[in-house]
PDB file of C-alpha atoms in Angstrom:
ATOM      1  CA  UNK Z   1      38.057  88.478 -32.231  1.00  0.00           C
ATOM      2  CA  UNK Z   2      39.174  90.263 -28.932  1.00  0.00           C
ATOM      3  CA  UNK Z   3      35.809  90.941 -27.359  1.00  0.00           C
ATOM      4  CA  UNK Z   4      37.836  93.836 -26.502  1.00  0.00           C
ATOM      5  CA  UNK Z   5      35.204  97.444 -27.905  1.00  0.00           C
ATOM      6  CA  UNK Z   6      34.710  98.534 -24.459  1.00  0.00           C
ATOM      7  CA  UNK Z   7      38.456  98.768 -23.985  1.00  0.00           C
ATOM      8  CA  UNK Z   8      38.848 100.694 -27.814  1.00  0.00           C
ATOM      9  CA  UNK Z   9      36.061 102.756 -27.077  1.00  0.00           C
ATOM     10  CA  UNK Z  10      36.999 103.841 -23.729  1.00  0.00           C
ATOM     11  CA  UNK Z  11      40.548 104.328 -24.964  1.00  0.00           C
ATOM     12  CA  UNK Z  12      39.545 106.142 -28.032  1.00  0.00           C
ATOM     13  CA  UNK Z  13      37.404 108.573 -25.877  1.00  0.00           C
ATOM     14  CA  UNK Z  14      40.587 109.256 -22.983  1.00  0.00           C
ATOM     15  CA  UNK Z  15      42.579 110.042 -26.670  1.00  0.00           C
ATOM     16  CA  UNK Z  16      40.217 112.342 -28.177  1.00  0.00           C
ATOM     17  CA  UNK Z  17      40.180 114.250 -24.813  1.00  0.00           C
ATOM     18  CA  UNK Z  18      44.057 114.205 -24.403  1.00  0.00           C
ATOM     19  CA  UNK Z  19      43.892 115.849 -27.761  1.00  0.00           C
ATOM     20  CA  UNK Z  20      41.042 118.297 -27.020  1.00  0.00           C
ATOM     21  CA  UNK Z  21      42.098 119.690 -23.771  1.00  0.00           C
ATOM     22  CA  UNK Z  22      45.850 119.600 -24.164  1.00  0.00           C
ATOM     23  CA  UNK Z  23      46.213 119.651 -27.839  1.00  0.00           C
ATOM     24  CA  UNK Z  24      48.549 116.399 -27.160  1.00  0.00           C
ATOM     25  CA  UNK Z  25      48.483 113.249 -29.286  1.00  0.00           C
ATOM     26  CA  UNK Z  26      48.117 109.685 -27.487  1.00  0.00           C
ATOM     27  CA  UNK Z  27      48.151 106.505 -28.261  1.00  0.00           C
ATOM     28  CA  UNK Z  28      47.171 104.144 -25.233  1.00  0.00           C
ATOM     29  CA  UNK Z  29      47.854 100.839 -25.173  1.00  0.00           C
ATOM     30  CA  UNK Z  30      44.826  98.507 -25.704  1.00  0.00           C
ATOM     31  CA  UNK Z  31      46.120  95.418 -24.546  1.00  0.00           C
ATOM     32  CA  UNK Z  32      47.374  96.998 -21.079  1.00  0.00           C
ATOM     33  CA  UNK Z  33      43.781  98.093 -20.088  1.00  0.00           C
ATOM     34  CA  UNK Z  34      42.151  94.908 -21.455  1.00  0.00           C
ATOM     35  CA  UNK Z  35      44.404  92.806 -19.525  1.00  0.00           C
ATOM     36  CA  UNK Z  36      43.997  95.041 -16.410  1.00  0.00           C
ATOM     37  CA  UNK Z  37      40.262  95.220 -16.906  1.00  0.00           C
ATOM     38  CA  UNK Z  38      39.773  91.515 -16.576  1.00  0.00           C
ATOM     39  CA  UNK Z  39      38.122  91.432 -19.870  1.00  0.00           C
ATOM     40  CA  UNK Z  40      37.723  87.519 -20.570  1.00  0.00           C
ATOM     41  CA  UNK Z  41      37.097  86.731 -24.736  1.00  0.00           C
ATOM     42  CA  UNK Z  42      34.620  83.606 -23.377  1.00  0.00           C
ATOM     43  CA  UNK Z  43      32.740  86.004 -21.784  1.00  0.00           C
ATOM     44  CA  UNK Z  44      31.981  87.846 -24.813  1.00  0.00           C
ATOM     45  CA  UNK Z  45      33.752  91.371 -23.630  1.00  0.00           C
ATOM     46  CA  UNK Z  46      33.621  93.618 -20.667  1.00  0.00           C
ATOM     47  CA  UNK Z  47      31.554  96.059 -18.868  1.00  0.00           C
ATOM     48  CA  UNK Z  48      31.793  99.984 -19.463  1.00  0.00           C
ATOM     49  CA  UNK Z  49      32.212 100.437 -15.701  1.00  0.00           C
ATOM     50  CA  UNK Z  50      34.719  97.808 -15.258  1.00  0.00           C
ATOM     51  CA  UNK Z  51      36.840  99.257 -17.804  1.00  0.00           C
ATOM     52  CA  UNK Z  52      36.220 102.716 -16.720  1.00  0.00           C
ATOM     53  CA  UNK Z  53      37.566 101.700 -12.806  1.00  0.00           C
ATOM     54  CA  UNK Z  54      40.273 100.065 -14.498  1.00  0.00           C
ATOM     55  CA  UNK Z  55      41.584 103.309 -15.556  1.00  0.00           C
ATOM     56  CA  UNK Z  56      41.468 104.926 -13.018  1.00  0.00           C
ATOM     57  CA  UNK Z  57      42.546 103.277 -10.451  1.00  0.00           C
ATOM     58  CA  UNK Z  58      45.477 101.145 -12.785  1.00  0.00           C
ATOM     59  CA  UNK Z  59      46.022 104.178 -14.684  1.00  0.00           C
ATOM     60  CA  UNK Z  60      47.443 103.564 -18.535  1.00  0.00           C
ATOM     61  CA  UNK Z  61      50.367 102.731 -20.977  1.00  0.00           C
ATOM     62  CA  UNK Z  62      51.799 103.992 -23.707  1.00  0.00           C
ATOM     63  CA  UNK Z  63      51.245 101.628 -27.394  1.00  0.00           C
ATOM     64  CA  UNK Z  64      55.121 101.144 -27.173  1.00  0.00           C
ATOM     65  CA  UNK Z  65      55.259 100.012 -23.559  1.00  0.00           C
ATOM     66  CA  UNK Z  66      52.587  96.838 -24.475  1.00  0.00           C
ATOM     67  CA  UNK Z  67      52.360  97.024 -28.634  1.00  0.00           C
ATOM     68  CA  UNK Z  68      49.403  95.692 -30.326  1.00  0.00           C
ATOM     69  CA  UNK Z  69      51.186  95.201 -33.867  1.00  0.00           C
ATOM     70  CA  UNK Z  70      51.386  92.671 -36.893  1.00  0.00           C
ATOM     71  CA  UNK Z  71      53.178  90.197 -34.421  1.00  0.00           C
ATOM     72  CA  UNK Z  72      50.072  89.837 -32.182  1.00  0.00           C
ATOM     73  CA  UNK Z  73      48.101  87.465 -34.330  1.00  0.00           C
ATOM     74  CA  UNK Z  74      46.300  85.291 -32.329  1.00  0.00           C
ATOM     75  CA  UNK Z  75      43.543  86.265 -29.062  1.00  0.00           C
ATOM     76  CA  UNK Z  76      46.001  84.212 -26.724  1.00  0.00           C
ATOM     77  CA  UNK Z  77      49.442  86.869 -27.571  1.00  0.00           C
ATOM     78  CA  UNK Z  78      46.961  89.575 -27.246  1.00  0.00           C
ATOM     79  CA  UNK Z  79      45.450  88.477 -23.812  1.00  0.00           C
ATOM     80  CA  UNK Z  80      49.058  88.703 -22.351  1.00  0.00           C
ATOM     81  CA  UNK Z  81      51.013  88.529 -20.021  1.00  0.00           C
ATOM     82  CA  UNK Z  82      48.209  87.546 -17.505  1.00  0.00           C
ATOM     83  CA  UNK Z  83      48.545  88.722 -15.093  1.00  0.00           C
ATOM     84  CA  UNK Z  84      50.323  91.589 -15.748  1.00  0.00           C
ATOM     85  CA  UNK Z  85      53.558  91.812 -14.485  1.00  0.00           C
ATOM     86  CA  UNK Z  86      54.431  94.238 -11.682  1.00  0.00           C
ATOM     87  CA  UNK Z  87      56.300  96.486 -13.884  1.00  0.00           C
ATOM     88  CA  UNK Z  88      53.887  97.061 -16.081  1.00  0.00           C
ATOM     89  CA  UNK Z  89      51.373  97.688 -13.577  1.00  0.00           C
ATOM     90  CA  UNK Z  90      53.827 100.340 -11.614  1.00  0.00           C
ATOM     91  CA  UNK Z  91      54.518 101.824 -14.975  1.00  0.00           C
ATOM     92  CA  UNK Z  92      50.714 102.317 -16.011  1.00  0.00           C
ATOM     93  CA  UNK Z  93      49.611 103.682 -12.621  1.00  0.00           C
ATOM     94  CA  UNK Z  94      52.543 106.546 -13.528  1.00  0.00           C
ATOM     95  CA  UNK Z  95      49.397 107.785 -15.507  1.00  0.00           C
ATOM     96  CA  UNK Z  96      48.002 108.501 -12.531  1.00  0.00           C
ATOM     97  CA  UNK Z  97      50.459 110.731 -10.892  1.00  0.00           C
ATOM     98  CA  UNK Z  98      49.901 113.016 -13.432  1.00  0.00           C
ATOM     99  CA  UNK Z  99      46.322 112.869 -14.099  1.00  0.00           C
ATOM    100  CA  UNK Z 100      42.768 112.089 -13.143  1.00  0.00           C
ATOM    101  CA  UNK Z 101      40.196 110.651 -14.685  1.00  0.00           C
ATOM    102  CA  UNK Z 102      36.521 109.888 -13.961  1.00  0.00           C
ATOM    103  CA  UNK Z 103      33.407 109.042 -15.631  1.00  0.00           C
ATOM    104  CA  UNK Z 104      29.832 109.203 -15.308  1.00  0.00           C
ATOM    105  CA  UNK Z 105      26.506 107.371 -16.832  1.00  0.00           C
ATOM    106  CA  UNK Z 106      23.652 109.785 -18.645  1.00  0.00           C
ATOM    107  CA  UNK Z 107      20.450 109.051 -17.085  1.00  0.00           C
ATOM    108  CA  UNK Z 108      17.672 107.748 -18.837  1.00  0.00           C
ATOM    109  CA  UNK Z 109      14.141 108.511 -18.942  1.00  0.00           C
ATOM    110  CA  UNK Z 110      11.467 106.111 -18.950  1.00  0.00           C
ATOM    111  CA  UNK Z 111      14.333 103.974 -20.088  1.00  0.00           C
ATOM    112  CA  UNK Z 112      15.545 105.636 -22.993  1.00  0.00           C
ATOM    113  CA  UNK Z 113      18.498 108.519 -23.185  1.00  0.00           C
ATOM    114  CA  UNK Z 114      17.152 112.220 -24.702  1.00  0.00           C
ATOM    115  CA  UNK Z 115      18.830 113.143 -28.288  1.00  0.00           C
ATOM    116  CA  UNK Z 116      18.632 116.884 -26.365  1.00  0.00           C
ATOM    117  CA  UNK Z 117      20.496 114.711 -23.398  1.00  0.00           C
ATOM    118  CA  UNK Z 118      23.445 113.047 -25.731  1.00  0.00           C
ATOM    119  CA  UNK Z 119      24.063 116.791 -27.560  1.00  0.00           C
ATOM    120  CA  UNK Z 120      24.153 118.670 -24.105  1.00  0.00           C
ATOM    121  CA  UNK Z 121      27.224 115.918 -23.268  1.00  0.00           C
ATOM    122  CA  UNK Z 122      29.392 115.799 -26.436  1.00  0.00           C
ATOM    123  CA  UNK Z 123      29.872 119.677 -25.604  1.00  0.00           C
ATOM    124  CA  UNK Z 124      31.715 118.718 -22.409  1.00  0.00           C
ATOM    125  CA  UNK Z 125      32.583 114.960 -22.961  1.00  0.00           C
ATOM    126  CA  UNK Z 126      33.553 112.462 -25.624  1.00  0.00           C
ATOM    127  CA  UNK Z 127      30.343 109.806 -24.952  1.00  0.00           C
ATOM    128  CA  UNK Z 128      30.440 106.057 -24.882  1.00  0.00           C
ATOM    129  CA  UNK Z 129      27.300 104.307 -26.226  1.00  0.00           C
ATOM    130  CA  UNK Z 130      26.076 101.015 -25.827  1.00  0.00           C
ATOM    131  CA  UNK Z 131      24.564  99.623 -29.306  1.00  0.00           C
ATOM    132  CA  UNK Z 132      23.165  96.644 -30.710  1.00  0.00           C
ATOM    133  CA  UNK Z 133      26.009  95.471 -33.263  1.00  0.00           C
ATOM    134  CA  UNK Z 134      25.175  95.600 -35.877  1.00  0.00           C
ATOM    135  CA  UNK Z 135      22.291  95.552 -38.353  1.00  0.00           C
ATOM    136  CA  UNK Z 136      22.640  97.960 -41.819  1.00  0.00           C
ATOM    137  CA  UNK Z 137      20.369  99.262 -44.636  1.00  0.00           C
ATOM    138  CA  UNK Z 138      20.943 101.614 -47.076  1.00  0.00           C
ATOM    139  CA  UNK Z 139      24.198 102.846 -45.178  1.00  0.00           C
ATOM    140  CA  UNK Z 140      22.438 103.225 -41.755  1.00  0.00           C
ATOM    141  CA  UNK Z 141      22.762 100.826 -38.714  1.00  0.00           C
ATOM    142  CA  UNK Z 142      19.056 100.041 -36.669  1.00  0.00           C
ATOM    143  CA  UNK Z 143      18.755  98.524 -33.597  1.00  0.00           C
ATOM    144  CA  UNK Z 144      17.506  94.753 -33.748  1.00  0.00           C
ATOM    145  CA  UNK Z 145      17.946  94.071 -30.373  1.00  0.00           C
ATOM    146  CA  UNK Z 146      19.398  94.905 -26.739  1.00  0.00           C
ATOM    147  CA  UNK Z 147      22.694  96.103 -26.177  1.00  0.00           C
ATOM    148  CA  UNK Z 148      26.203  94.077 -27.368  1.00  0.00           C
ATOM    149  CA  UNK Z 149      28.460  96.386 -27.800  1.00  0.00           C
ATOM    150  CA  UNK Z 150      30.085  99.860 -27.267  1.00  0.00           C
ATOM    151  CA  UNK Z 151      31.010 102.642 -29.429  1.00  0.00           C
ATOM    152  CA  UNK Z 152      31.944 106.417 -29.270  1.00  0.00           C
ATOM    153  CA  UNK Z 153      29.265 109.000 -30.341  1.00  0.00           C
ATOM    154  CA  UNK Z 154      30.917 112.218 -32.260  1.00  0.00           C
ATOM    155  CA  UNK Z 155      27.718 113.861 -33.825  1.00  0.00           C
ATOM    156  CA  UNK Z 156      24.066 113.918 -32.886  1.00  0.00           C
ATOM    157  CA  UNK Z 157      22.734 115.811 -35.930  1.00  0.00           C
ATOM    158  CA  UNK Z 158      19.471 117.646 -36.459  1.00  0.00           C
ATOM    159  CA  UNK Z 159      17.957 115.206 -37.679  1.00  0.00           C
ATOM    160  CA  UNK Z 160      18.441 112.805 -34.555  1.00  0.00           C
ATOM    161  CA  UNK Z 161      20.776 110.346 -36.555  1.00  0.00           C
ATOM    162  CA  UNK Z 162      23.956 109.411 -34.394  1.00  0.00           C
ATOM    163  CA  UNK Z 163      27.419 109.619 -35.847  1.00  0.00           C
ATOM    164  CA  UNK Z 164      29.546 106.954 -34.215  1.00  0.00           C
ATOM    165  CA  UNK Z 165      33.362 106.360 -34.354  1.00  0.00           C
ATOM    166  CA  UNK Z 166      33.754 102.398 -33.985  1.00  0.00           C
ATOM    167  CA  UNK Z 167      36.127  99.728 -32.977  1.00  0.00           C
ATOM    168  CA  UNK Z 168      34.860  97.973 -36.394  1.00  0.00           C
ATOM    169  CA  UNK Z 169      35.516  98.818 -40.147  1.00  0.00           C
ATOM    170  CA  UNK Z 170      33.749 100.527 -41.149  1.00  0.00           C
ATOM    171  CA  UNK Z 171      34.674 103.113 -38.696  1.00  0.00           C
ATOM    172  CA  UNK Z 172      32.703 105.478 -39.483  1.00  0.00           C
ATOM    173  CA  UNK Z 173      28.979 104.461 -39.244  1.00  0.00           C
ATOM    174  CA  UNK Z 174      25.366 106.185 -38.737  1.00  0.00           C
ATOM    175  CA  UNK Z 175      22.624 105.110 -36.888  1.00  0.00           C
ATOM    176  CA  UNK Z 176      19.152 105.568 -37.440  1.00  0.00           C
ATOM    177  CA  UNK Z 177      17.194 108.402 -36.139  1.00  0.00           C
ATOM    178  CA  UNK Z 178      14.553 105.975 -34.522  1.00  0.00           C
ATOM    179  CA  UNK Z 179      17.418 104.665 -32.892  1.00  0.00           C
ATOM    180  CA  UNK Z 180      16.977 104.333 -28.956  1.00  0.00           C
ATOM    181  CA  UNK Z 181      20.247 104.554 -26.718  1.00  0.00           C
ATOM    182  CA  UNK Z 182      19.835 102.713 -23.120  1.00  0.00           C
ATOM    183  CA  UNK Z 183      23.160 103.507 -21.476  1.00  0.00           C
ATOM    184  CA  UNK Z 184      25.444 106.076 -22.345  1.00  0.00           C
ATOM    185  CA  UNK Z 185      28.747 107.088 -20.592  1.00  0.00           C
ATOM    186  CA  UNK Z 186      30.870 110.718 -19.991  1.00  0.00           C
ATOM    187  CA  UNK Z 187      34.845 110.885 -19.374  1.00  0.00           C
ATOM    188  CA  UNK Z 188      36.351 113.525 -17.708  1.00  0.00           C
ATOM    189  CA  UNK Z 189      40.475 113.803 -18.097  1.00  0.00           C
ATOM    190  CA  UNK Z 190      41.942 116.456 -15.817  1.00  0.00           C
ATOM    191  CA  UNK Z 191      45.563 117.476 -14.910  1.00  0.00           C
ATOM    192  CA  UNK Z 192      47.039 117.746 -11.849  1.00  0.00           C
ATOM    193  CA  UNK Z 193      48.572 120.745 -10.730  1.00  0.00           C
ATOM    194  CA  UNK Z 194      52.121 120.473  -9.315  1.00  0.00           C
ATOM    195  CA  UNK Z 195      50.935 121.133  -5.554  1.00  0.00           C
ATOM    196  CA  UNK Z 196      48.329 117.901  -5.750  1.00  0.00           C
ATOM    197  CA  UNK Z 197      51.274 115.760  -7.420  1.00  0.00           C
ATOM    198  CA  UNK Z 198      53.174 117.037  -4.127  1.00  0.00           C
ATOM    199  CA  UNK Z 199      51.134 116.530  -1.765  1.00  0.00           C
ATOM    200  CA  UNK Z 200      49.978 112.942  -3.068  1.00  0.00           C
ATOM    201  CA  UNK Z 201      53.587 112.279  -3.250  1.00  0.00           C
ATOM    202  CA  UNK Z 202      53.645 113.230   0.466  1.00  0.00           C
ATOM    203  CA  UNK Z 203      50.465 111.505   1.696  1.00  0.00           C
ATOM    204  CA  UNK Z 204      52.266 108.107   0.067  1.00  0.00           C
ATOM    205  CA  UNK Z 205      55.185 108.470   1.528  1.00  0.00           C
ATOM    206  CA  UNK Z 206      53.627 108.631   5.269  1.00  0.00           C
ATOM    207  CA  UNK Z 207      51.368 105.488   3.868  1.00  0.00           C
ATOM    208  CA  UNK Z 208      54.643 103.865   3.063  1.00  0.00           C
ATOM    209  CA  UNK Z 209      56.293 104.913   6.353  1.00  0.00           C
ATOM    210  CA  UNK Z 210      53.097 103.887   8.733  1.00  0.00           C
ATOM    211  CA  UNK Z 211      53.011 100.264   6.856  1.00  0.00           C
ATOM    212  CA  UNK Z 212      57.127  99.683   7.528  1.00  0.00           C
ATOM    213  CA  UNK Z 213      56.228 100.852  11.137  1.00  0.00           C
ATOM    214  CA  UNK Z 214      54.042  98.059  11.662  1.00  0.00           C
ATOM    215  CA  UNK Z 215      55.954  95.575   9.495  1.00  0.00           C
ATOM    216  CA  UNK Z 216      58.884  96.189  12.038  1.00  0.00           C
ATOM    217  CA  UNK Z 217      57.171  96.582  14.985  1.00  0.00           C
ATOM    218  CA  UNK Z 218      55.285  92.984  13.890  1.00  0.00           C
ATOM    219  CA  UNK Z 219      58.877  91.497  13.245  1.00  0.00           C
ATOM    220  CA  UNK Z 220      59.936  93.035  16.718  1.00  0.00           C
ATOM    221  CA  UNK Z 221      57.269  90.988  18.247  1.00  0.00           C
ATOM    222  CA  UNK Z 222      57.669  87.959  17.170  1.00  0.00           C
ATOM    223  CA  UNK Z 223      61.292  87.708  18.128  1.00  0.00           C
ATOM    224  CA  UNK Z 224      60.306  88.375  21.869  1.00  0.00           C
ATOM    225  CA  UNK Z 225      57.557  85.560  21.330  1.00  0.00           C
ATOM    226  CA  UNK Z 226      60.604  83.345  20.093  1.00  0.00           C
ATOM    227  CA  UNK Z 227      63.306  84.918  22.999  1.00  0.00           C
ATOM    228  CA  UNK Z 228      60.660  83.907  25.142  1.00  0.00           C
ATOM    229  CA  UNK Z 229      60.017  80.954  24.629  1.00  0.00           C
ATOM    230  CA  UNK Z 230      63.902  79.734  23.834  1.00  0.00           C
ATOM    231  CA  UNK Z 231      64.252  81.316  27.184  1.00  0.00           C
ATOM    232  CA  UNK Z 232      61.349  79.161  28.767  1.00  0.00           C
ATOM    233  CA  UNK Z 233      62.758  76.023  27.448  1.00  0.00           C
ATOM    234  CA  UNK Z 234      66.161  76.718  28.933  1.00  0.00           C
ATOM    235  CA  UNK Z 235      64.761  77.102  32.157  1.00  0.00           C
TER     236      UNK Z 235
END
């Protein structure tokens, strides 16, 4: 048990965009954003928002670059290296150069998120939803108590049962019409156009420049303090 369905769902959602807006096929690397995240197994997972920030601000990695395959049996080769090396973390913010990504939370009313509200958002946005996991009759999931987990919402169907693509087997699962949803997140993937990409490029380079300035003039500054004082004790 990785604790990890914030990091799956979240993942899973940045995927299913990749593939809806670009008509490209990913296949992110789970144990790169859970590592970057900070998610902790005994803490019992991670927060949507903490995850969210994780992406984009560390960016991503490709499955191959980090693998999660038959070799990763146990929670402790899963929740590493930790921390993450340098490399990996250059190579994930690459993600980043090229695109951006942000996210936002549906707001409630009188504590509870609209069906009307959840169908408006899958027709711009893949939606994260925080469930209670998980309780099933009959072939449909009811709520039992607050929220432990997160899943992605696909369908919202006339009948106010949610369709939910999950971290869990079965992956596939239904929820309840009566079911109430408390928090409930969009993603937004974008690309950059070349003259953004050249421009940050730019504006990091001057960073980079302005930060060696005062590195040197710092160095420059202590030698006189030393000259001076070498000089003093001559004297």
């Amino acid at each position: 048990e990785t604790y990890g369905c914030v990091t799956f769902s979240m993942l899973n959602a940045v995927e299913k965009l990749a593939k809806l807006l670009f008509n490209e096929d990913w296949n992110k690397a789970e144990r790169y954003t859970y590592i970057a995240s900070g998610t902790n197994p005994a803490d019992g997972g991670n927060s949507p928002r903490t995850v969210a920030d994780s992406i984009r601000h560390k960016g991503t990695l490709n499955e191959p670059e980090l693998p999660f395959d038959t070799s990763i049996d146990t929670i402790q080769k899963f929740n590493s290296p930790v921390p993450l090396t340098q490399k990996l973390l250059d190579k994930g913010k690459l993600f980043l150069q090229d695109y951006e990504f942000r996210y936002d939370f549906l707001q409630p009313v009188g504590g509870v998120i609209s069906r009307e509200k959840l169908r408006a958002a899958l027709y711009r946005s893949p939606v994260a939803i925080a469930v209670y996991a998980w309780a099933e009759k009959d072939g449909v999931y009811h709520r039992l108590g607050d929220d432990t987990h997160l899943t992605l919402l696909t369908n919202v169907r006339s009948g106010d049962m949610l369709d939910v693509f999950d971290s869990y087997s079965p992956s596939h699962k239904t929820l309840s019409a009566d079911y109430p949803i408390y928090t409930a997140m969009r993603v937004y993937l974008r690309k950059k156009t070349e003259e953004e990409k050249t421009k940050e490029a730019e504006l990091e380079a001057k960073k980079t420049n302005i930060i060696l300035a005062i590195y040197k003039w710092m160095i420059s500054v202590a030698q006189y303090i030393v000259d001076y004082k070498t000089q003093e004790k001559a004297e």
